[in-house]
Every structure is written in structure tokens, then in C-alpha cells.
Short mmCIF file of C-alpha atoms and ligand atoms in Angstrom, two decimals:
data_model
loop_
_atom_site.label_atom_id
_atom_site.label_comp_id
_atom_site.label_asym_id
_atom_site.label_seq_id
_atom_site.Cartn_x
_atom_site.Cartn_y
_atom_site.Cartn_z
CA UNK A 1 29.44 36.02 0.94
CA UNK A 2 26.75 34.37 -1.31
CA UNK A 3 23.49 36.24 -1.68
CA UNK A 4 20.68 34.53 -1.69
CA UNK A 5 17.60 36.80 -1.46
CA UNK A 6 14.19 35.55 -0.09
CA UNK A 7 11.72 35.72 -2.66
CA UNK A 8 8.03 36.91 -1.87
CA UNK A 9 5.06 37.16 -3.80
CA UNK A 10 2.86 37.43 -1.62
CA UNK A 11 3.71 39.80 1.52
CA UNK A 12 1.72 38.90 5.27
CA UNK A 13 -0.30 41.74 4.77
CA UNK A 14 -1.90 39.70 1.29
CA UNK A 15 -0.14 42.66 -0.76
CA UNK A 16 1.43 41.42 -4.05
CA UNK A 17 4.70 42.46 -4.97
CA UNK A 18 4.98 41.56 -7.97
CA UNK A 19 3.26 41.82 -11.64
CA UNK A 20 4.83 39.26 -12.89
CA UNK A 21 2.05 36.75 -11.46
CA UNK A 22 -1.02 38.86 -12.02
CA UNK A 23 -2.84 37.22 -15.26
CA UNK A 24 -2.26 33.87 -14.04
CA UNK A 25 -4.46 34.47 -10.64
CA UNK A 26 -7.63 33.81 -11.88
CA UNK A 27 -10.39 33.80 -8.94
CA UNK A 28 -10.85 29.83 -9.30
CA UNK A 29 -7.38 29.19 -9.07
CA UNK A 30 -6.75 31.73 -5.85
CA UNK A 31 -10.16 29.55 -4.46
CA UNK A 32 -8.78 26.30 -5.22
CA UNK A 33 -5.38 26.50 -3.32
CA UNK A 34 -7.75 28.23 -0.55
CA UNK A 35 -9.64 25.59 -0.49
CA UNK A 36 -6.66 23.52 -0.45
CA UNK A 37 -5.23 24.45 2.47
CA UNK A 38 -8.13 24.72 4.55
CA UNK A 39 -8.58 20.39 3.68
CA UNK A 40 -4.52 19.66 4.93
CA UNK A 41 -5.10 22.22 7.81
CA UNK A 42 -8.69 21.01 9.32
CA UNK A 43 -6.76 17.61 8.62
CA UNK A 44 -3.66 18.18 10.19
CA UNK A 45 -5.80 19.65 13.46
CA UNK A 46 -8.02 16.44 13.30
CA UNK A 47 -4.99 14.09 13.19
CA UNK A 48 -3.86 15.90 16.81
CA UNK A 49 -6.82 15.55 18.10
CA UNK A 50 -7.26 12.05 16.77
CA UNK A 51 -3.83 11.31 18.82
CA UNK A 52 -4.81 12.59 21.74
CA UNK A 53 -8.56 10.42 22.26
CA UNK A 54 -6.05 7.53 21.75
CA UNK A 55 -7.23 6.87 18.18
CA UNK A 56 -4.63 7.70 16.38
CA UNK A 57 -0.85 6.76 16.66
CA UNK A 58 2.62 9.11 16.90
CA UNK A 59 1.89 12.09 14.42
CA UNK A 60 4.10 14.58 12.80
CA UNK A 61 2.27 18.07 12.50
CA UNK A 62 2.62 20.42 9.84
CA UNK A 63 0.64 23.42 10.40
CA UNK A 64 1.84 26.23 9.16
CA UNK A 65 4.38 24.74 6.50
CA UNK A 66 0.79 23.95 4.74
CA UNK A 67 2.05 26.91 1.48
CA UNK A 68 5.11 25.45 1.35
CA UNK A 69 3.75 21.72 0.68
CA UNK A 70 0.34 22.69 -1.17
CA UNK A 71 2.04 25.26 -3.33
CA UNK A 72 4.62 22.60 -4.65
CA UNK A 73 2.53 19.92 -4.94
CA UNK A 74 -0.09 22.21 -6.91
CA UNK A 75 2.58 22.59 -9.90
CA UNK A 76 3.48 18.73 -10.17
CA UNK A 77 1.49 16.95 -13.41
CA UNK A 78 -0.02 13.87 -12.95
CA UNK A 79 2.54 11.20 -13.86
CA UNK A 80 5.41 12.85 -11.66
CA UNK A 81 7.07 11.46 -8.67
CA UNK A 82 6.49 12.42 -5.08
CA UNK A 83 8.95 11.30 -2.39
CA UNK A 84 7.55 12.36 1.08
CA UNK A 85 8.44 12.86 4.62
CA UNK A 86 6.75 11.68 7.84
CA UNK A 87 5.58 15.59 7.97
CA UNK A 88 4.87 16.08 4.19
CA UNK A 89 1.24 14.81 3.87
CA UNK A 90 -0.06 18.00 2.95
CA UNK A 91 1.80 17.42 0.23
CA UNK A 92 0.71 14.16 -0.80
CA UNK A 93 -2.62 14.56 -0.02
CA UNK A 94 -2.63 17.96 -2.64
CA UNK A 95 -1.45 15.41 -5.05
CA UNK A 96 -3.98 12.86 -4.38
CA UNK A 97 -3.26 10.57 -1.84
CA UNK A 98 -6.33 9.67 -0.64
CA UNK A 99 -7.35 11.32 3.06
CA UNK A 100 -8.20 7.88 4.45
CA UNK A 101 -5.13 6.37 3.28
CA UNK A 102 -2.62 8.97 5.32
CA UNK A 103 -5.03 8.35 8.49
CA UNK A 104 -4.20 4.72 8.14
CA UNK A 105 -0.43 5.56 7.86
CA UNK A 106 -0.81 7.24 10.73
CA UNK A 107 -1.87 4.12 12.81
CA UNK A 108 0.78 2.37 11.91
CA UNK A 109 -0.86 0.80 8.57
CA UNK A 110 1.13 -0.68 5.76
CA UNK A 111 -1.97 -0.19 3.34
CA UNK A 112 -1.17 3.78 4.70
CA UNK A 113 1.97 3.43 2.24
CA UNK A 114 0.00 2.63 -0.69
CA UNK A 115 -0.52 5.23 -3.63
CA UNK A 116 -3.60 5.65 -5.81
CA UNK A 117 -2.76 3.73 -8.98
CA UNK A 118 -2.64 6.63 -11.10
CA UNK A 119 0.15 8.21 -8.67
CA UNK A 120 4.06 7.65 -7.76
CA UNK A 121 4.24 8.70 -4.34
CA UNK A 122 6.58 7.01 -2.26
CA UNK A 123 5.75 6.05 1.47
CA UNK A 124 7.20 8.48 3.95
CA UNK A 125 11.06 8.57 4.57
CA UNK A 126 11.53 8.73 8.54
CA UNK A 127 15.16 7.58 8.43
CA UNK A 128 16.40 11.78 7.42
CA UNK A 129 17.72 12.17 4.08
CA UNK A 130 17.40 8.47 2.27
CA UNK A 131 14.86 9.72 0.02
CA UNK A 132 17.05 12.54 -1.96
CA UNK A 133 18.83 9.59 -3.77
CA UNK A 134 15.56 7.79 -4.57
CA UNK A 135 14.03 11.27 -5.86
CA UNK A 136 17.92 11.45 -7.66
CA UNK A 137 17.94 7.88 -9.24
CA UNK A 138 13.52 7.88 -10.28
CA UNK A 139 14.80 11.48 -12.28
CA UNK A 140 17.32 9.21 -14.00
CA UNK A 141 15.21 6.09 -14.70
CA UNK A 142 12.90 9.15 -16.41
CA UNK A 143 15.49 10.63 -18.41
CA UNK A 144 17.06 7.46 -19.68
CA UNK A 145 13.57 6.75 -20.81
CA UNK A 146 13.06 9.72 -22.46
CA UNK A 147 9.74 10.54 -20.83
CA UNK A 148 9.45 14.52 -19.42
CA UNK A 149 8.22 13.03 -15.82
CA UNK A 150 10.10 14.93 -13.19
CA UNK A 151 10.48 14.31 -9.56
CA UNK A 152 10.09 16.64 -6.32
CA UNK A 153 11.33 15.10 -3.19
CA UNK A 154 10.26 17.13 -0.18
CA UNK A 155 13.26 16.90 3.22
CA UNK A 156 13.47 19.61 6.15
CA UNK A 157 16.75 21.83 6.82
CA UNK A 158 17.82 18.73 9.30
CA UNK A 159 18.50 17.01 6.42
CA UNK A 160 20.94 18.90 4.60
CA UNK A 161 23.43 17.72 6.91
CA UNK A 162 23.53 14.37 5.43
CA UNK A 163 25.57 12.42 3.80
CA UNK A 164 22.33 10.88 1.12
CA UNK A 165 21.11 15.33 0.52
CA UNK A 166 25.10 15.57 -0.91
CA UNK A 167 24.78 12.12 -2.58
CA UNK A 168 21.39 12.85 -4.24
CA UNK A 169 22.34 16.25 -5.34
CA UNK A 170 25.76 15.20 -6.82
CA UNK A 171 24.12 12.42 -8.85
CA UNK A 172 21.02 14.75 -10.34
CA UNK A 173 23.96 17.28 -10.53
CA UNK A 174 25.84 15.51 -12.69
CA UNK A 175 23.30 13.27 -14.38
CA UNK A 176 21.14 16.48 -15.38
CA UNK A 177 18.47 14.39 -13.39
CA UNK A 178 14.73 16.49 -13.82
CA UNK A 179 14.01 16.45 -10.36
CA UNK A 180 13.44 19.70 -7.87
CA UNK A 181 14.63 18.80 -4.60
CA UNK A 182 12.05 21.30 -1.81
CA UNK A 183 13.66 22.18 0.73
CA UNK A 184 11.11 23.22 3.67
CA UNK A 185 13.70 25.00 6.68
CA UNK A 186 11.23 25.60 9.16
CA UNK A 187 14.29 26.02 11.49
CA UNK A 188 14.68 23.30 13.82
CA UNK A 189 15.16 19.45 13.32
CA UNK A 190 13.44 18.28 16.55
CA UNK A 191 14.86 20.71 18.92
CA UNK A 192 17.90 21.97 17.55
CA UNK A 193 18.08 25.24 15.79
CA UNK A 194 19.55 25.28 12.32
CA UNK A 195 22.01 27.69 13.48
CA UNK A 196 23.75 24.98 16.10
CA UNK A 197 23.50 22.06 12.91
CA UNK A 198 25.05 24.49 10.50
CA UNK A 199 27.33 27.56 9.63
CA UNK A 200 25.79 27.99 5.93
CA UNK A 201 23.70 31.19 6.38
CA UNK A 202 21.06 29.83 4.22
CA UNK A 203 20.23 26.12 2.22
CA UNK A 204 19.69 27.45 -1.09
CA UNK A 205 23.81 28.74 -1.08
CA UNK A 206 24.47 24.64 -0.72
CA UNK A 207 23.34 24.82 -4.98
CA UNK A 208 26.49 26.60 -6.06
CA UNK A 209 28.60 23.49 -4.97
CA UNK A 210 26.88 21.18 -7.09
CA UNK A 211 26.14 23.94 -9.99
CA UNK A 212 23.01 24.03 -9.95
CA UNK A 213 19.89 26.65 -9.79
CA UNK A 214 19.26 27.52 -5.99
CA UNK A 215 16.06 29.68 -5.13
CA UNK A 216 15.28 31.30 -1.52
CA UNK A 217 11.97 31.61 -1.06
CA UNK A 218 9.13 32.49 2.00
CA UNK A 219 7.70 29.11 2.21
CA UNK A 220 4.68 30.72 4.15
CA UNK A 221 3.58 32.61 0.53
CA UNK A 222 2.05 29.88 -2.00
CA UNK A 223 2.11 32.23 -4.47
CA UNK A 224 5.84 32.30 -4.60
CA UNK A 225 6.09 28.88 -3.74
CA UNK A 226 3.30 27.28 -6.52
CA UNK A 227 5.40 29.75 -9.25
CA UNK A 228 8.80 29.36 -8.19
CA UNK A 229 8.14 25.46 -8.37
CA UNK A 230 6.49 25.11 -11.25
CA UNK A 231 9.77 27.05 -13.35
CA UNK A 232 11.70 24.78 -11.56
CA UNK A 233 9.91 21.45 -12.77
CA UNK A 234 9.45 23.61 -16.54
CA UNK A 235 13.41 23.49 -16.62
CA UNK A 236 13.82 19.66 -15.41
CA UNK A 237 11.37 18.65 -17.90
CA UNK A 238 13.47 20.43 -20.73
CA UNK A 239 16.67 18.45 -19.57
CA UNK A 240 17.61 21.28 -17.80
CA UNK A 241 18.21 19.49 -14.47
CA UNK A 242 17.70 19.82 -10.83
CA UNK A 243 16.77 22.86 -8.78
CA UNK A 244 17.40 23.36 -4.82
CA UNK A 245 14.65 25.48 -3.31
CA UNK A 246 14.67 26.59 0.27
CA UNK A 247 11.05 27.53 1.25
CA UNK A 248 11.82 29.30 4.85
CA UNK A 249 8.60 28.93 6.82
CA UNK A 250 8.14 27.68 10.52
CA UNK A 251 6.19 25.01 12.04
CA UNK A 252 3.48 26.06 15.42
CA UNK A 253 3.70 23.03 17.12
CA UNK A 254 5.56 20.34 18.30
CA UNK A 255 7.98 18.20 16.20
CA UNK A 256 5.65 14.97 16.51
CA UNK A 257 2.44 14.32 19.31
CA UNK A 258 5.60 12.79 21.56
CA UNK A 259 7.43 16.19 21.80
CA UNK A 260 7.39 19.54 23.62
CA UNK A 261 8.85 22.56 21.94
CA UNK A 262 8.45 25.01 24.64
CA UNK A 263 11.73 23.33 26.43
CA UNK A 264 13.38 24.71 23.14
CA UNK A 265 11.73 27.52 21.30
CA UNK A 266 10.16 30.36 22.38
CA UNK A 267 6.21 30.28 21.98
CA UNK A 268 6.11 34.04 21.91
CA UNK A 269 8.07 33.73 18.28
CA UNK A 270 5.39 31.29 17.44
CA UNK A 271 2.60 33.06 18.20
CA UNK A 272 4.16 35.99 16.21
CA UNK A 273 4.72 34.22 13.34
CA UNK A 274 1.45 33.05 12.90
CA UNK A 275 0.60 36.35 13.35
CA UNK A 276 2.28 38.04 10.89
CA UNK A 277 3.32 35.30 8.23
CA UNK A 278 0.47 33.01 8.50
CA UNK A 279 0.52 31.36 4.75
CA UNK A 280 -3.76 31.16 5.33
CA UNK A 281 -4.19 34.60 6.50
CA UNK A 282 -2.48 36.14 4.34
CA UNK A 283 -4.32 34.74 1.50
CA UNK A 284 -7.45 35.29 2.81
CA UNK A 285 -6.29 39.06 3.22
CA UNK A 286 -5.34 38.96 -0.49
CA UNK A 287 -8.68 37.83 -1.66
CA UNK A 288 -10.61 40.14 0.07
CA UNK A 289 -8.47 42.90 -1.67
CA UNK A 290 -8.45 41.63 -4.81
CA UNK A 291 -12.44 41.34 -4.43
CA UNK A 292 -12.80 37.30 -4.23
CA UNK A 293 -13.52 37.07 -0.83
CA UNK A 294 -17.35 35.92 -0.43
CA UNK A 295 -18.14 34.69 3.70
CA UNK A 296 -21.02 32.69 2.99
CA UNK A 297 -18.66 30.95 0.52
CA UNK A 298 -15.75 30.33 2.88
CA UNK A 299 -17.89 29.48 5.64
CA UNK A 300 -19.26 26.50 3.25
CA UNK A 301 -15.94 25.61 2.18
CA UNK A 302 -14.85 25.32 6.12
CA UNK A 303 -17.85 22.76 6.75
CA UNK A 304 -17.49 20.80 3.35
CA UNK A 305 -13.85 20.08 4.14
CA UNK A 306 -14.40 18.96 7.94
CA UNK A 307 -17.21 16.88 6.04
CA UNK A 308 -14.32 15.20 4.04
CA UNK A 309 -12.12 14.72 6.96
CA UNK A 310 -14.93 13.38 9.00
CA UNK A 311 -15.68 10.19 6.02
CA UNK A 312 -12.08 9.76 6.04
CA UNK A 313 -11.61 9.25 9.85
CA UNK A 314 -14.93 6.59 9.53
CA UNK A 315 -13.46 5.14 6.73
CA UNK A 316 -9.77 4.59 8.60
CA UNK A 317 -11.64 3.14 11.72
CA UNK A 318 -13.68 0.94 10.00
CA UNK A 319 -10.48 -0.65 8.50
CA UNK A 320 -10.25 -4.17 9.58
CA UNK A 321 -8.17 -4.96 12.33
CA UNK A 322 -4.48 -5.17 11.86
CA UNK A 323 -2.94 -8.55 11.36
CA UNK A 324 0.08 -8.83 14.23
CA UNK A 325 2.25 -10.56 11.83
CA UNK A 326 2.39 -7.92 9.38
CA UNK A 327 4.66 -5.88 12.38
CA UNK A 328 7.45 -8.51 11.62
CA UNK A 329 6.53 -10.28 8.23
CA UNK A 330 7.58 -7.72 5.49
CA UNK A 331 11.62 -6.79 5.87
CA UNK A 332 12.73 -10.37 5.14
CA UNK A 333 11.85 -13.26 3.02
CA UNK A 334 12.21 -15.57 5.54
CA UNK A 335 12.92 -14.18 9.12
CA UNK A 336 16.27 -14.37 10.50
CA UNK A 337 16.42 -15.59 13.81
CA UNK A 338 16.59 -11.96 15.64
CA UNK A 339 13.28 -11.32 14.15
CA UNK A 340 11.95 -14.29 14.48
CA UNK A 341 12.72 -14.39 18.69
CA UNK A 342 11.39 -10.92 18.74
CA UNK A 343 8.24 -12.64 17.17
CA UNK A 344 7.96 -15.51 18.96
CA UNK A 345 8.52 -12.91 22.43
CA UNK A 346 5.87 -10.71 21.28
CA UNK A 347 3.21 -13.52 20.62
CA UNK A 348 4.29 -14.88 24.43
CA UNK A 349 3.74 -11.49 25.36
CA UNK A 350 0.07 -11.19 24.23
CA UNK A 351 -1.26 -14.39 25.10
CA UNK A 352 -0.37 -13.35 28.64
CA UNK A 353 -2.11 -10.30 27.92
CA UNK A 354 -5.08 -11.41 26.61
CA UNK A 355 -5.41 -14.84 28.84
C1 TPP B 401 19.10 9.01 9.81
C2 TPP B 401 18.28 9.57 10.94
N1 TPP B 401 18.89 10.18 11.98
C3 TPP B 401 18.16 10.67 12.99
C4 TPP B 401 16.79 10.55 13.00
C5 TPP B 401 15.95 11.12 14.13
N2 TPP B 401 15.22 12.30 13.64
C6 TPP B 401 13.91 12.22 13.34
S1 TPP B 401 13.30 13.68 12.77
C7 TPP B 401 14.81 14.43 12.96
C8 TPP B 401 14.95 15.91 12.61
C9 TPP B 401 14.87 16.21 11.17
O1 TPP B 401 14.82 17.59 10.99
P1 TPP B 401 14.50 18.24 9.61
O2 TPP B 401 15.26 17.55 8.52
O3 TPP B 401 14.73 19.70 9.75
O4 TPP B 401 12.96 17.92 9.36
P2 TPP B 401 11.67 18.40 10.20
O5 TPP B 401 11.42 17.34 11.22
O6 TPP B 401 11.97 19.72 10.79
O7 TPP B 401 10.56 18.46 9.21
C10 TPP B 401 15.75 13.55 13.44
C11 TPP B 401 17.14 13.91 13.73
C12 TPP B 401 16.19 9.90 11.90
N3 TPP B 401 14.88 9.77 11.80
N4 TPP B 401 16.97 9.43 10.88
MG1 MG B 402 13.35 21.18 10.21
#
């Protein structure tokens, strides 16, 4: 049986368990991922409520995986590559993605796909999977250039039973490709439980096929995440090639706005969870043992941040009105006829809407 041990840093109780770490947590660094995921979580909690006043469109929640995204996007440099998720904005917002832009993803936006010139993040990968061989052949194009960019492409346990995870991994694999491929198994692809999609007792053992380092880590501790990651990206970057990490964390709510996860999960586990593993709480309970914790100070923080979300959701609704050919305009050249009698069906369809 392959043993592959879950490593914590940081234990729910804010205890650290390790040495190891200690010089490197300075108290502005411990503040700044605080602060950090306070932003993706007040975010995350306006983009739900956003949904449900009708302003916002289908959204994929993340709270709770917030370590597990802000911890690995924390140890990226600036001219790395990022290739996302529909539930990974935590992520790209940590690495700059601007908040407005994600909000205008959200409502269906092509400009919501569009990086900050100074940043390679793709736009989200919906169809599972397709992104591990993009993240795969961008760690190539780096290598054969000789730069020491890396890639991290972020994909949910779901997705390890595709074909493209095996492809990806196969080609970095054998390619030495620098890219760290983050797995976040928070346990469940929509409603079914990783143990009905797969008899592997954990992701990380999926490495040893394809030789490469595999780390187990709790996803809800950005400690071990933000360290674990950052070795892994050190060793791509020294054409040491890929790394699989499994950050095991959980997610509290529903799969998108359009789902209900108490026909599948119980909400008593939830509620447990985000009792005892919480990846916010737990830091919080760190600083105030380690002597960093200051109220007034986090009590700022908590309204600066809902400031920030607040400028962002202005600055997504006073976007200018979508354009209705953009829905159909941007796959092909020139149209084919499906797409063009969907069009032409679609236009029918408004004017006797809005006649
Ligand atoms: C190729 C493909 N098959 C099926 C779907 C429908 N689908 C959307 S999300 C999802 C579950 C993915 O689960 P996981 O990889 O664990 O990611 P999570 O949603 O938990 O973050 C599925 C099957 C899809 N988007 N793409
Ligand atoms: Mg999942």
C-alpha cells in the first residue's frame, strides 16, 4: 500500500508543528495572507449574494478551499503561468487578476477572461481536465526557451479521472516540464464522492506512475500549503520537473448557485469542518498565540476589504452593456450554418421579446 502522509503545518487549533517554518513567519507576512483571505472570502460571499438579487450570473463558490488557492498562488513569481478553474478565483485574484475583472466573468463577460498585462493567467477551464495539458505544454514552451518561468495549474479530485490529468502529467513527466500541477480534493465533483469516482486511496499516490514528486497535504493550512508549493515551483525552476500536490480541504457550500448539496452530503460534516479545520480560524488562532493578533486592526482590515469588493461590484455594473453578438461571434471565423441558425433564432427570439 503506498503511504502518503498528510502534511500539516499548521494544526485547527493554530498550533505549529513544525520548526522548520518558524524564521520565515514574519508578522507582515502572517498579516498579508490574513489579509488575503479575508479579500477572496468577503468576495466569494458577495458573489452569492450578488447571484441571488439577480445581478450576477451561475457562480462556483469556493469558501473554505480559500488556503488551498491563496497559499499557492502566494509562492508563484510574477512572470509564471496560472491556469484556473471555474472555482479557482481565489487563486487568480491572489495573483492579480483584477476583482472587477472576475465579477465580469461571472456575468458571462468575455473581457472577464482577460489578464492584467503583466500576468499569464488563462481564462477558466469548465470543460474538467483540458487545462493540465495547457499547464503541461506552457512548462515546455518555458523550458525550450530557457527562461526559469514555471507553471501551476489548479483542477479538483473530479478531474483526476481524466483522460487530459494522465496526458498532462505524462508529457511534464517525461519532458521534465517546470510546472506544479495543485490538486485541491475537496471530496466531491458535483455530487459524487471521490470514493464512488475512484479506488486510489489518495491523489498524490497517482505521482509514482508517472515518477514524479507527490505531496499530501491539508489544503485547509496555508502554511503548509504556501511552503509545500513554493519547494515545489524551487525544483521546476531548477529543471527538476513537475510536482503533484493533493491539498485535501472541503468546500461549505454548494457546487455552483444552481446546486443543492444537502441531497448529497451531510451538512452536519460541514458544519464540523468549518468548525474544526477552518483554514481562517485557525490562523487567526495562530496569531493571537504567536502575539500578532491586534482587533482594532482586523476589524479595519474586514471593512477595507468589503470597501474593495464594493468598487469592484460598481465598477462590473457600470460595464457597458453586452453586445448580443459576442454570444455567437468568437468560436469561428466565419459562422457555420448551425451557429449561424442558432443566431438568426435568437435575434427572432428577442425582437418578439422586446416588440
Ligand atoms: C469534460 C467535462 N465533463 C463533465 C463536466 C461537468 N462537470 C462540471 S464540474 C464537474 C465536477 C468536477 O469535480 P472536481 O474536478 O472535483 O472539481 P470541483 O468542482 O469539485 O472543484 C463536472 C463533472 C464538465 N464540465 N466537463
Ligand atoms: Mg472536487
Amino acid at each position: 500500500m503506498l503511504q502518503f502522509d498528510k502534511i500539516c503545518y499548521l494544526d485547527g487549533n493554530g498550533n505549529l508543528l513544525t520548526s522548520e517554518i518558524k524564521t520565515e513567519l514574519d508578522e507582515g507576512f502572517v498579516k498579508k495572507i490574513y489579509r488575503q483571505l479575508i479579500l477572496v472570502r468577503t468576495f466569494d460571499r458577495k458573489a452569492i449574494s450578488l447571484q441571488r438579487q439577480g445581478r450576477l450570473g451561475t457562480y462556483a463558490p469556493f469558501e473554505g478551499q480559500e488556503a488551498a488557492q491563496v497559499g499557492s498562488a502566494m509562492a508563484l513569481q510574477k512572470d509564471d503561468w496560472l491556469f484556473p478553474t471555474y472555482r479557482d478565483h481565489a487563486a487568480t485574484i491572489t495573483f492579480g487578476h483584477s476583482l472587477t475583472t472576475v465579477f465580469l466573468y461571472w456575468n458571462g463577460r468575455i473581457e472577464g477572461c482577460i489578464p492584467p498585462p503583466d500576468r499569464k493567467i488563462f481564462p477558466p477551464a469548465v470543460p474538467i481536465a483540458t487545462q493540465l495539458p495547457h499547464a503541461t505544454g506552457a512548462a515546455m514552451a518555458e523550458k525550450f526557451k530557457g527562461t526559469s518561468n514555471a507553471a501551476i495549474v489548479y483542477f479538483g479530485d473530479g478531474a483526476t479521472s481524466e483522460g487530459d490529468f494522465h496526458e498532462g502529467l505524462n508529457f511534464a513527466s517525461v519532458f521534465k516540464a517546470p510546472v506544479v500541477f495543485l490538486n485541491q480534493n475537496n471530496q466531491y465533483a458535483i455530487s459524487v464522492p471521490i470514493e464512488r469516482q475512484m479506488n486510489s486511496k489518495t491523489i498524490a499516490q497517482k505521482s509514482v506512475a508517472y515518477d514524479i514528486p507527490g505531496i499530501r497535504l491539508d489544503g485547509n493550512d496555508v502554511f503548509a500549503v504556501y511552503f509545500e508549493t513554493k519547494k515545489a515551483l524551487e525544483r521546476a525552476r531548477k529543471g527538476e520537473g513537475p510536482t503533484l500536490i493533493e491539498a485535501v480541504t472541503w468546500r461549505y457550500g454548494a457546487h455552483t448557485t444552481a446546486d443543492d448539496p444537502s441531497k448529497y452530503r451531510d451538512q452536519l460534516k460541514s458544519d464540523f469542518i468549518r468548525d474544526t479545520e477552518d483554514p481562517i480560524l485557525r490562523l487567526e488562532k495562530y496569531m493571537k498565540k504567536a502575539g500578532m493578533w491586534d482587533e482594532q486592526w482586523s476589524q479595519q482590515l474586514h471593512e477595507e476589504e468589503a470597501e474593495k469588493i464594493e468598487q469592484a461590484v460598481k465598477g462590473m455594473e457600470a460595464f457597458p452593456l453586452p453586445d448580443t453578438n459576442d454570444l455567437f461571434d468568437h468560436v469561428f471565423e466565419e459562422n457555420p450554418w448551425v451557429i449561424q441558425d442558432q443566431k438568426d433564432q435568437y435575434f427572432e427570439f428577442l425582437r418578439g421579446v422586446y416588440t
